[in-house]
mmCIF file of C-alpha atoms in Angstrom:
data_model
loop_
_atom_site.group_PDB
_atom_site.id
_atom_site.type_symbol
_atom_site.label_atom_id
_atom_site.label_comp_id
_atom_site.label_asym_id
_atom_site.label_seq_id
_atom_site.Cartn_x
_atom_site.Cartn_y
_atom_site.Cartn_z
ATOM 1 C CA MET A 11 -120.032 146.092 3.463
ATOM 2 C CA ARG A 12 -123.284 146.941 5.501
ATOM 3 C CA ARG A 13 -124.649 143.535 4.469
ATOM 4 C CA TRP A 14 -121.638 141.724 5.995
ATOM 5 C CA ILE A 15 -122.082 143.802 9.192
ATOM 6 C CA VAL A 16 -125.659 142.912 9.429
ATOM 7 C CA VAL A 17 -124.730 139.150 8.806
ATOM 8 C CA LEU A 18 -122.064 139.468 11.488
ATOM 9 C CA LEU A 19 -124.500 141.036 13.942
ATOM 10 C CA LEU A 20 -126.963 138.264 13.343
ATOM 11 C CA ILE A 21 -124.422 135.613 13.908
ATOM 12 C CA VAL A 22 -123.274 137.215 17.221
ATOM 13 C CA LEU A 23 -126.793 137.669 18.235
ATOM 14 C CA GLY A 24 -127.452 134.011 17.399
ATOM 15 C CA ILE A 25 -124.552 132.671 19.313
ATOM 16 C CA GLY A 26 -125.368 134.983 22.273
ATOM 17 C CA SER A 27 -128.879 133.601 22.248
ATOM 18 C CA LEU A 28 -127.656 130.095 22.305
ATOM 19 C CA ILE A 29 -125.148 130.726 25.146
ATOM 20 C CA GLY A 30 -127.876 132.447 27.073
ATOM 21 C CA TYR A 31 -130.360 129.658 26.566
ATOM 22 C CA ASP A 32 -127.833 127.142 27.562
ATOM 23 C CA GLY A 33 -126.827 129.041 30.605
ATOM 24 C CA TYR A 34 -130.460 129.266 31.755
ATOM 25 C CA ARG A 35 -130.871 125.494 31.101
ATOM 26 C CA MET A 36 -127.625 124.772 33.118
ATOM 27 C CA GLN A 37 -128.838 126.853 36.053
ATOM 28 C CA GLN A 38 -132.283 125.315 36.086
ATOM 29 C CA THR A 39 -130.670 121.838 36.060
ATOM 30 C CA LEU A 40 -128.261 122.744 38.791
ATOM 31 C CA ILE A 41 -131.001 123.832 41.182
ATOM 32 C CA GLY A 42 -133.203 120.648 40.245
ATOM 33 C CA GLN A 43 -135.877 122.368 38.221
ATOM 34 C CA SER A 44 -134.790 120.687 35.126
ATOM 35 C CA ASP A 45 -132.870 117.822 33.522
ATOM 36 C CA ARG A 46 -132.206 119.354 30.087
ATOM 37 C CA SER A 47 -128.566 120.130 30.491
ATOM 38 C CA ARG A 48 -126.075 117.144 30.726
ATOM 39 C CA LEU A 49 -123.748 119.065 32.976
ATOM 40 C CA LEU A 50 -124.323 116.641 35.868
ATOM 41 C CA PRO A 51 -123.516 112.938 35.696
ATOM 42 C CA ALA A 52 -126.362 110.417 35.392
ATOM 43 C CA GLU A 53 -128.057 109.547 38.538
ATOM 44 C CA LYS A 54 -126.844 106.397 40.199
ATOM 45 C CA THR A 55 -129.203 103.718 41.539
ATOM 46 C CA ASN A 56 -128.474 101.891 44.701
ATOM 47 C CA ASN A 57 -129.948 98.549 45.700
ATOM 48 C CA GLU A 58 -131.447 98.558 49.281
ATOM 49 C CA THR A 59 -128.878 97.359 51.747
ATOM 50 C CA ALA A 60 -129.068 95.904 55.363
ATOM 51 C CA ASP A 61 -128.041 99.408 56.665
ATOM 52 C CA GLN A 62 -130.871 101.051 54.790
ATOM 53 C CA GLU A 63 -133.402 98.516 56.176
ATOM 54 C CA TRP A 64 -131.974 99.043 59.665
ATOM 55 C CA VAL A 65 -132.438 102.943 59.373
ATOM 56 C CA LYS A 66 -136.064 102.354 58.262
ATOM 57 C CA ARG A 67 -136.809 100.285 61.386
ATOM 58 C CA GLN A 68 -135.677 103.055 63.664
ATOM 59 C CA ASP A 69 -138.154 105.354 65.274
ATOM 60 C CA MET A 70 -136.643 108.688 64.154
ATOM 61 C CA GLU A 71 -138.259 111.828 65.467
ATOM 62 C CA GLN A 72 -138.946 114.603 62.765
ATOM 63 C CA LEU A 73 -137.912 117.939 63.812
ATOM 64 C CA GLN A 74 -138.553 121.295 62.049
ATOM 65 C CA LEU A 75 -136.212 124.157 62.118
ATOM 66 C CA ALA A 76 -137.787 126.928 64.398
ATOM 67 C CA THR A 77 -135.958 129.930 62.846
ATOM 68 C CA THR A 78 -137.635 129.938 59.400
ATOM 69 C CA GLY A 79 -141.159 129.994 58.097
ATOM 70 C CA GLU A 80 -140.219 127.669 55.169
ATOM 71 C CA ALA A 81 -140.083 124.115 56.086
ATOM 72 C CA ARG A 82 -136.716 122.817 56.922
ATOM 73 C CA ILE A 83 -136.971 119.339 58.262
ATOM 74 C CA GLY A 84 -134.641 116.773 59.959
ATOM 75 C CA ARG A 85 -134.718 113.317 61.472
ATOM 76 C CA TYR A 86 -133.436 112.778 65.096
ATOM 77 C CA LEU A 87 -132.440 109.471 66.562
ATOM 78 C CA PRO A 88 -131.503 109.540 70.265
ATOM 79 C CA ALA A 89 -128.774 107.295 71.518
ATOM 80 C CA THR A 90 -129.864 104.029 72.957
ATOM 81 C CA SER A 91 -128.363 105.255 76.460
ATOM 82 C CA PRO A 92 -128.511 108.917 77.308
ATOM 83 C CA SER A 93 -125.652 110.790 75.701
ATOM 84 C CA ASP A 94 -124.474 114.341 75.338
ATOM 85 C CA LYS A 95 -122.757 113.503 71.988
ATOM 86 C CA THR A 96 -124.400 114.221 68.766
ATOM 87 C CA VAL A 97 -123.527 113.755 65.208
ATOM 88 C CA LEU A 98 -125.096 116.074 62.681
ATOM 89 C CA PHE A 99 -124.926 114.171 59.447
ATOM 90 C CA LEU A 100 -125.086 115.877 56.097
ATOM 91 C CA ALA A 101 -125.860 113.505 53.263
ATOM 92 C CA ASP A 102 -124.831 113.941 49.656
ATOM 93 C CA ASP A 103 -127.157 115.286 46.926
ATOM 94 C CA VAL A 104 -129.794 112.626 46.114
ATOM 95 C CA ARG A 105 -128.792 112.979 42.478
ATOM 96 C CA PHE A 106 -125.397 111.515 43.119
ATOM 97 C CA GLY A 107 -127.000 108.358 44.685
ATOM 98 C CA SER A 108 -125.037 108.492 48.057
ATOM 99 C CA SER A 109 -124.514 105.033 49.396
ATOM 100 C CA GLN A 110 -122.879 106.064 52.588
ATOM 101 C CA THR A 111 -125.677 107.673 54.716
ATOM 102 C CA GLU A 112 -127.165 104.721 56.378
ATOM 103 C CA PRO A 113 -124.147 102.728 57.279
ATOM 104 C CA LEU A 114 -122.557 105.744 58.908
ATOM 105 C CA ILE A 115 -125.748 106.625 60.755
ATOM 106 C CA ARG A 116 -125.689 103.113 62.037
ATOM 107 C CA PHE A 117 -121.993 103.254 63.067
ATOM 108 C CA TYR A 118 -122.391 106.491 65.081
ATOM 109 C CA HIS A 119 -125.533 105.160 66.765
ATOM 110 C CA GLU A 120 -124.561 101.408 67.467
ATOM 111 C CA GLN A 121 -120.747 101.664 67.854
ATOM 112 C CA LEU A 122 -120.120 105.153 69.173
ATOM 113 C CA GLY A 123 -123.332 105.515 71.159
ATOM 114 C CA TYR A 124 -124.192 109.071 69.619
ATOM 115 C CA ASN A 125 -127.373 110.839 69.154
ATOM 116 C CA VAL A 126 -127.744 111.211 65.381
ATOM 117 C CA PHE A 127 -129.415 114.071 63.547
ATOM 118 C CA VAL A 128 -129.977 114.124 59.834
ATOM 119 C CA PRO A 129 -131.202 117.354 58.267
ATOM 120 C CA ASP A 130 -132.548 117.612 54.823
ATOM 121 C CA ARG A 131 -130.877 120.577 53.113
ATOM 122 C CA ARG A 132 -132.909 123.057 51.101
ATOM 123 C CA GLY A 133 -134.676 121.405 48.147
ATOM 124 C CA GLN A 134 -133.819 117.872 49.336
ATOM 125 C CA GLY A 135 -136.208 115.458 51.143
ATOM 126 C CA ALA A 136 -139.003 117.049 52.962
ATOM 127 C CA SER A 137 -137.268 120.488 53.168
ATOM 128 C CA LYS A 138 -138.570 123.264 51.008
ATOM 129 C CA GLY A 139 -136.176 125.707 49.189
ATOM 130 C CA THR A 140 -133.751 125.702 46.363
ATOM 131 C CA LEU A 141 -130.621 123.529 45.901
ATOM 132 C CA ASN A 142 -127.663 125.794 46.666
ATOM 133 C CA TYR A 143 -124.764 123.312 47.197
ATOM 134 C CA GLY A 144 -124.316 124.185 50.760
ATOM 135 C CA TRP A 145 -123.839 127.882 50.581
ATOM 136 C CA LEU A 146 -127.168 128.932 52.089
ATOM 137 C CA ASP A 147 -127.467 125.537 53.834
ATOM 138 C CA ARG A 148 -124.544 126.432 56.071
ATOM 139 C CA LEU A 149 -126.702 128.996 57.848
ATOM 140 C CA ASP A 150 -129.392 126.308 58.445
ATOM 141 C CA VAL A 151 -126.783 123.991 59.838
ATOM 142 C CA ILE A 152 -125.732 126.552 62.468
ATOM 143 C CA ASP A 153 -129.391 127.180 63.339
ATOM 144 C CA TRP A 154 -129.911 123.510 63.595
ATOM 145 C CA THR A 155 -127.036 123.133 65.920
ATOM 146 C CA ASN A 156 -128.147 125.769 68.267
ATOM 147 C CA GLN A 157 -131.681 124.295 68.251
ATOM 148 C CA LEU A 158 -130.242 120.802 69.093
ATOM 149 C CA ILE A 159 -128.182 122.209 71.932
ATOM 150 C CA GLU A 160 -131.314 123.861 73.369
ATOM 151 C CA GLU A 161 -133.765 121.141 73.002
ATOM 152 C CA THR A 162 -131.485 118.043 73.687
ATOM 153 C CA GLY A 163 -128.746 119.400 75.930
ATOM 154 C CA THR A 164 -125.992 118.036 73.729
ATOM 155 C CA ARG A 165 -122.516 119.270 74.738
ATOM 156 C CA HIS A 166 -120.396 117.791 72.044
ATOM 157 C CA VAL A 167 -121.331 118.066 68.340
ATOM 158 C CA VAL A 168 -119.641 116.370 65.335
ATOM 159 C CA TYR A 169 -120.284 117.586 61.782
ATOM 160 C CA HIS A 170 -119.963 114.701 59.318
ATOM 161 C CA GLY A 171 -120.734 115.352 55.723
ATOM 162 C CA VAL A 172 -120.528 113.369 52.413
ATOM 163 C CA GLY A 173 -120.125 115.002 48.919
ATOM 164 C CA ILE A 174 -122.125 118.215 48.865
ATOM 165 C CA GLY A 175 -122.821 117.488 52.551
ATOM 166 C CA GLY A 176 -119.175 117.494 53.267
ATOM 167 C CA ALA A 177 -118.774 120.837 51.568
ATOM 168 C CA THR A 178 -121.668 122.179 53.722
ATOM 169 C CA ALA A 179 -120.094 120.881 56.952
ATOM 170 C CA LEU A 180 -116.860 122.804 56.022
ATOM 171 C CA LEU A 181 -118.984 125.968 55.024
ATOM 172 C CA ALA A 182 -120.813 125.977 58.354
ATOM 173 C CA ALA A 183 -117.704 125.247 60.418
ATOM 174 C CA GLY A 184 -116.018 128.207 58.888
ATOM 175 C CA GLU A 185 -118.544 130.697 60.122
ATOM 176 C CA PRO A 186 -117.739 132.898 63.063
ATOM 177 C CA THR A 187 -121.061 132.001 64.699
ATOM 178 C CA VAL A 188 -120.498 128.259 64.738
ATOM 179 C CA PRO A 189 -121.263 127.049 68.283
ATOM 180 C CA LYS A 190 -118.354 126.112 70.641
ATOM 181 C CA GLN A 191 -120.147 122.695 71.068
ATOM 182 C CA VAL A 192 -118.811 121.699 67.725
ATOM 183 C CA LYS A 193 -115.823 119.777 68.469
ATOM 184 C CA VAL A 194 -114.838 117.907 65.135
ATOM 185 C CA VAL A 195 -115.538 118.140 61.374
ATOM 186 C CA ILE A 196 -115.411 115.229 58.948
ATOM 187 C CA ALA A 197 -115.774 116.001 55.385
ATOM 188 C CA GLU A 198 -115.579 113.399 52.535
ATOM 189 C CA GLY A 199 -115.687 114.046 48.779
ATOM 190 C CA ALA A 200 -116.201 117.850 49.261
ATOM 191 C CA TYR A 201 -115.545 120.206 46.359
ATOM 192 C CA ALA A 202 -113.178 123.196 46.978
ATOM 193 C CA ARG A 203 -114.641 126.146 44.887
ATOM 194 C CA LEU A 204 -118.162 125.856 43.332
ATOM 195 C CA ASP A 205 -117.262 127.407 39.960
ATOM 196 C CA ASP A 206 -114.124 125.412 39.657
ATOM 197 C CA TRP A 207 -116.092 122.244 40.392
ATOM 198 C CA PHE A 208 -118.867 123.130 37.925
ATOM 199 C CA GLN A 209 -116.065 123.657 35.249
ATOM 200 C CA SER A 210 -114.700 120.216 35.950
ATOM 201 C CA LEU A 211 -118.180 118.597 35.622
ATOM 202 C CA ALA A 212 -118.665 120.447 32.372
ATOM 203 C CA LYS A 213 -115.417 119.161 30.991
ATOM 204 C CA ALA A 214 -116.251 115.476 32.009
ATOM 205 C CA ASN A 215 -119.848 115.564 30.836
ATOM 206 C CA LEU A 216 -120.122 118.030 27.953
ATOM 207 C CA THR A 217 -118.716 117.944 24.488
ATOM 208 C CA TYR A 218 -118.334 121.824 24.022
ATOM 209 C CA PRO A 219 -116.560 124.571 25.785
ATOM 210 C CA ALA A 220 -119.088 125.589 28.582
ATOM 211 C CA GLY A 221 -117.349 128.541 30.186
ATOM 212 C CA PRO A 222 -119.652 131.161 28.758
ATOM 213 C CA SER A 223 -122.812 129.231 29.505
ATOM 214 C CA LEU A 224 -121.664 128.664 33.200
ATOM 215 C CA ALA A 225 -120.916 132.500 33.452
ATOM 216 C CA VAL A 226 -124.538 133.083 32.129
ATOM 217 C CA ALA A 227 -125.849 130.333 34.567
ATOM 218 C CA SER A 228 -124.060 132.136 37.482
ATOM 219 C CA SER A 229 -125.734 135.290 36.573
ATOM 220 C CA PHE A 230 -129.192 133.767 36.602
ATOM 221 C CA ASN A 231 -128.416 132.202 39.999
ATOM 222 C CA LYS A 232 -127.382 135.715 41.369
ATOM 223 C CA VAL A 233 -130.808 136.923 40.378
ATOM 224 C CA GLU A 234 -132.589 133.785 41.916
ATOM 225 C CA GLN A 235 -130.547 133.012 44.957
ATOM 226 C CA ASP A 236 -128.326 136.098 45.362
ATOM 227 C CA PHE A 237 -124.987 134.414 44.928
ATOM 228 C CA PHE A 238 -122.622 133.935 41.945
ATOM 229 C CA TYR A 239 -120.980 130.585 41.741
ATOM 230 C CA GLY A 240 -117.692 132.179 42.301
ATOM 231 C CA ASP A 241 -118.792 133.443 45.656
ATOM 232 C CA VAL A 242 -118.805 129.928 47.092
ATOM 233 C CA SER A 243 -115.407 128.975 48.245
ATOM 234 C CA VAL A 244 -115.127 126.083 50.575
ATOM 235 C CA THR A 245 -111.395 126.616 50.599
ATOM 236 C CA ARG A 246 -111.894 130.048 52.087
ATOM 237 C CA GLN A 247 -114.251 128.732 54.818
ATOM 238 C CA THR A 248 -111.933 125.955 55.616
ATOM 239 C CA SER A 249 -109.071 128.350 56.301
ATOM 240 C CA ARG A 250 -111.250 129.737 59.203
ATOM 241 C CA ILE A 251 -112.101 126.434 60.830
ATOM 242 C CA MET A 252 -110.537 126.278 64.279
ATOM 243 C CA VAL A 253 -111.666 122.731 65.327
ATOM 244 C CA PRO A 254 -109.951 119.391 64.286
ATOM 245 C CA THR A 255 -110.976 118.301 60.778
ATOM 246 C CA LEU A 256 -110.670 114.964 59.031
ATOM 247 C CA LEU A 257 -110.715 115.204 55.163
ATOM 248 C CA ILE A 258 -111.608 111.996 53.376
ATOM 249 C CA GLN A 259 -111.359 111.464 49.653
ATOM 250 C CA GLY A 260 -111.619 108.598 47.168
ATOM 251 C CA THR A 261 -108.671 108.454 44.812
ATOM 252 C CA GLU A 262 -110.887 107.406 41.977
ATOM 253 C CA ASP A 263 -113.615 109.819 42.471
ATOM 254 C CA LYS A 264 -115.150 110.942 39.012
ATOM 255 C CA VAL A 265 -117.609 113.415 40.353
ATOM 256 C CA VAL A 266 -115.345 115.559 42.659
ATOM 257 C CA PRO A 267 -111.644 115.724 41.316
ATOM 258 C CA PRO A 268 -109.400 114.234 44.001
ATOM 259 C CA ARG A 269 -107.067 117.331 43.608
ATOM 260 C CA MET A 270 -109.558 119.412 45.467
ATOM 261 C CA VAL A 271 -109.076 117.764 48.832
ATOM 262 C CA TYR A 272 -105.341 118.854 48.809
ATOM 263 C CA GLU A 273 -106.583 122.447 48.368
ATOM 264 C CA LEU A 274 -108.775 122.061 51.382
ATOM 265 C CA TYR A 275 -106.116 120.303 53.482
ATOM 266 C CA GLN A 276 -103.607 123.074 52.616
ATOM 267 C CA ALA A 277 -106.138 125.812 53.636
ATOM 268 C CA LYS A 278 -107.001 124.246 56.954
ATOM 269 C CA PRO A 279 -105.046 125.673 59.904
ATOM 270 C CA GLY A 280 -104.343 123.777 63.109
ATOM 271 C CA ILE A 281 -105.180 120.125 63.837
ATOM 272 C CA LYS A 282 -106.239 118.223 60.626
ATOM 273 C CA GLN A 283 -105.818 114.865 59.003
ATOM 274 C CA LEU A 284 -106.076 113.698 55.375
ATOM 275 C CA TYR A 285 -107.406 110.234 54.697
ATOM 276 C CA PRO A 286 -107.153 109.311 50.951
ATOM 277 C CA VAL A 287 -108.922 106.006 50.277
ATOM 278 C CA ARG A 288 -107.252 104.084 47.530
ATOM 279 C CA GLY A 289 -109.525 103.000 44.627
ATOM 280 C CA ALA A 290 -112.642 104.622 46.082
ATOM 281 C CA GLY A 291 -114.991 106.444 43.981
ATOM 282 C CA HIS A 292 -117.443 109.242 44.957
ATOM 283 C CA ASP A 293 -119.543 108.191 48.093
ATOM 284 C CA THR A 294 -117.685 104.864 48.262
ATOM 285 C CA THR A 295 -114.929 105.552 50.724
ATOM 286 C CA TYR A 296 -116.742 103.664 53.469
ATOM 287 C CA SER A 297 -117.797 100.709 51.478
ATOM 288 C CA LYS A 298 -114.250 100.242 49.985
ATOM 289 C CA ASN A 299 -112.747 99.292 53.399
ATOM 290 C CA PRO A 300 -115.295 99.547 56.338
ATOM 291 C CA GLU A 301 -113.025 98.180 59.006
ATOM 292 C CA ASN A 302 -110.227 100.606 58.240
ATOM 293 C CA TYR A 303 -112.576 103.687 57.611
ATOM 294 C CA GLU A 304 -114.243 102.939 61.164
ATOM 295 C CA LYS A 305 -110.960 102.678 62.890
ATOM 296 C CA ARG A 306 -109.566 105.896 61.423
ATOM 297 C CA LEU A 307 -112.879 107.647 62.239
ATOM 298 C CA ARG A 308 -112.787 106.432 65.818
ATOM 299 C CA LEU A 309 -109.215 107.236 66.419
ATOM 300 C CA PHE A 310 -109.555 110.801 65.077
ATOM 301 C CA VAL A 311 -112.952 111.691 66.691
ATOM 302 C CA GLN A 312 -112.709 110.199 70.179
ATOM 303 C CA PRO A 313 -109.857 112.366 71.651
ATOM 304 C CA PHE A 314 -111.713 115.567 71.034
ATOM 305 C CA VAL A 315 -115.177 114.437 72.011
ATOM 306 C CA THR A 316 -114.988 113.441 75.575
ATOM 307 C CA THR A 317 -117.181 114.040 78.706
ATOM 308 C CA PRO A 318 -115.457 115.120 81.724
#
């Protein structure tokens, strides 16, 4: 009998060790320190487009966030004619190969005449720090907004985010300290709850039940970044947003389940609009039908971003 107990304990310890190691590997992959876990989909590669070439030709000013000692970097492109309207554009995680950043920067700058500011979230581009899926980035977004208001005199700010950038925009807009100059939020392909999203990624990309490993990964993240995955609810933050919000979602998104946009839409009080793009995948809602996208965006934004 004792031998069987010892064997059973060894088996339990072995399984526990495997789960612990897998959880650690997941957390390191999620924060960009490893690629050993297959939890995330394979990176996309995008061929350079005319819009990307256009952005490269622009003389964008590099700004640094003044409220932190750790480097937080962003790029600022002033409007061709002086404007008090600025879009703070939040791109998706580079690992998902976002193809929407450059055409939207160009649209806001050329067609709407906005100043454009594109911050690099923590652990992305030139910004230092650790990937956190918007939860800590939301505080930087508010600091960036205040800095832009003070340094550029902008009076009307639009938050526009794609993918994780979309979730970040909603997380920031739901904070009680969001500046009153933020007039509109546009979020596309945003997840609703971080733990739920990670579970959906595990189901799509792994061949084994990943719940226990994700729970361990969440605990490791609590130690490293002081939050559990379950703490991050874009839905909760969206329920606190008081400004008009446009939610965009590709119906064939394989990265963020389309069902999540309906959860966000139901949570949002006040003025809101849902724009499902038929046949579009993750980060392809613009390229699926640029003319209709631009029309919908213009009609939604312009009534709320006006200069007396």
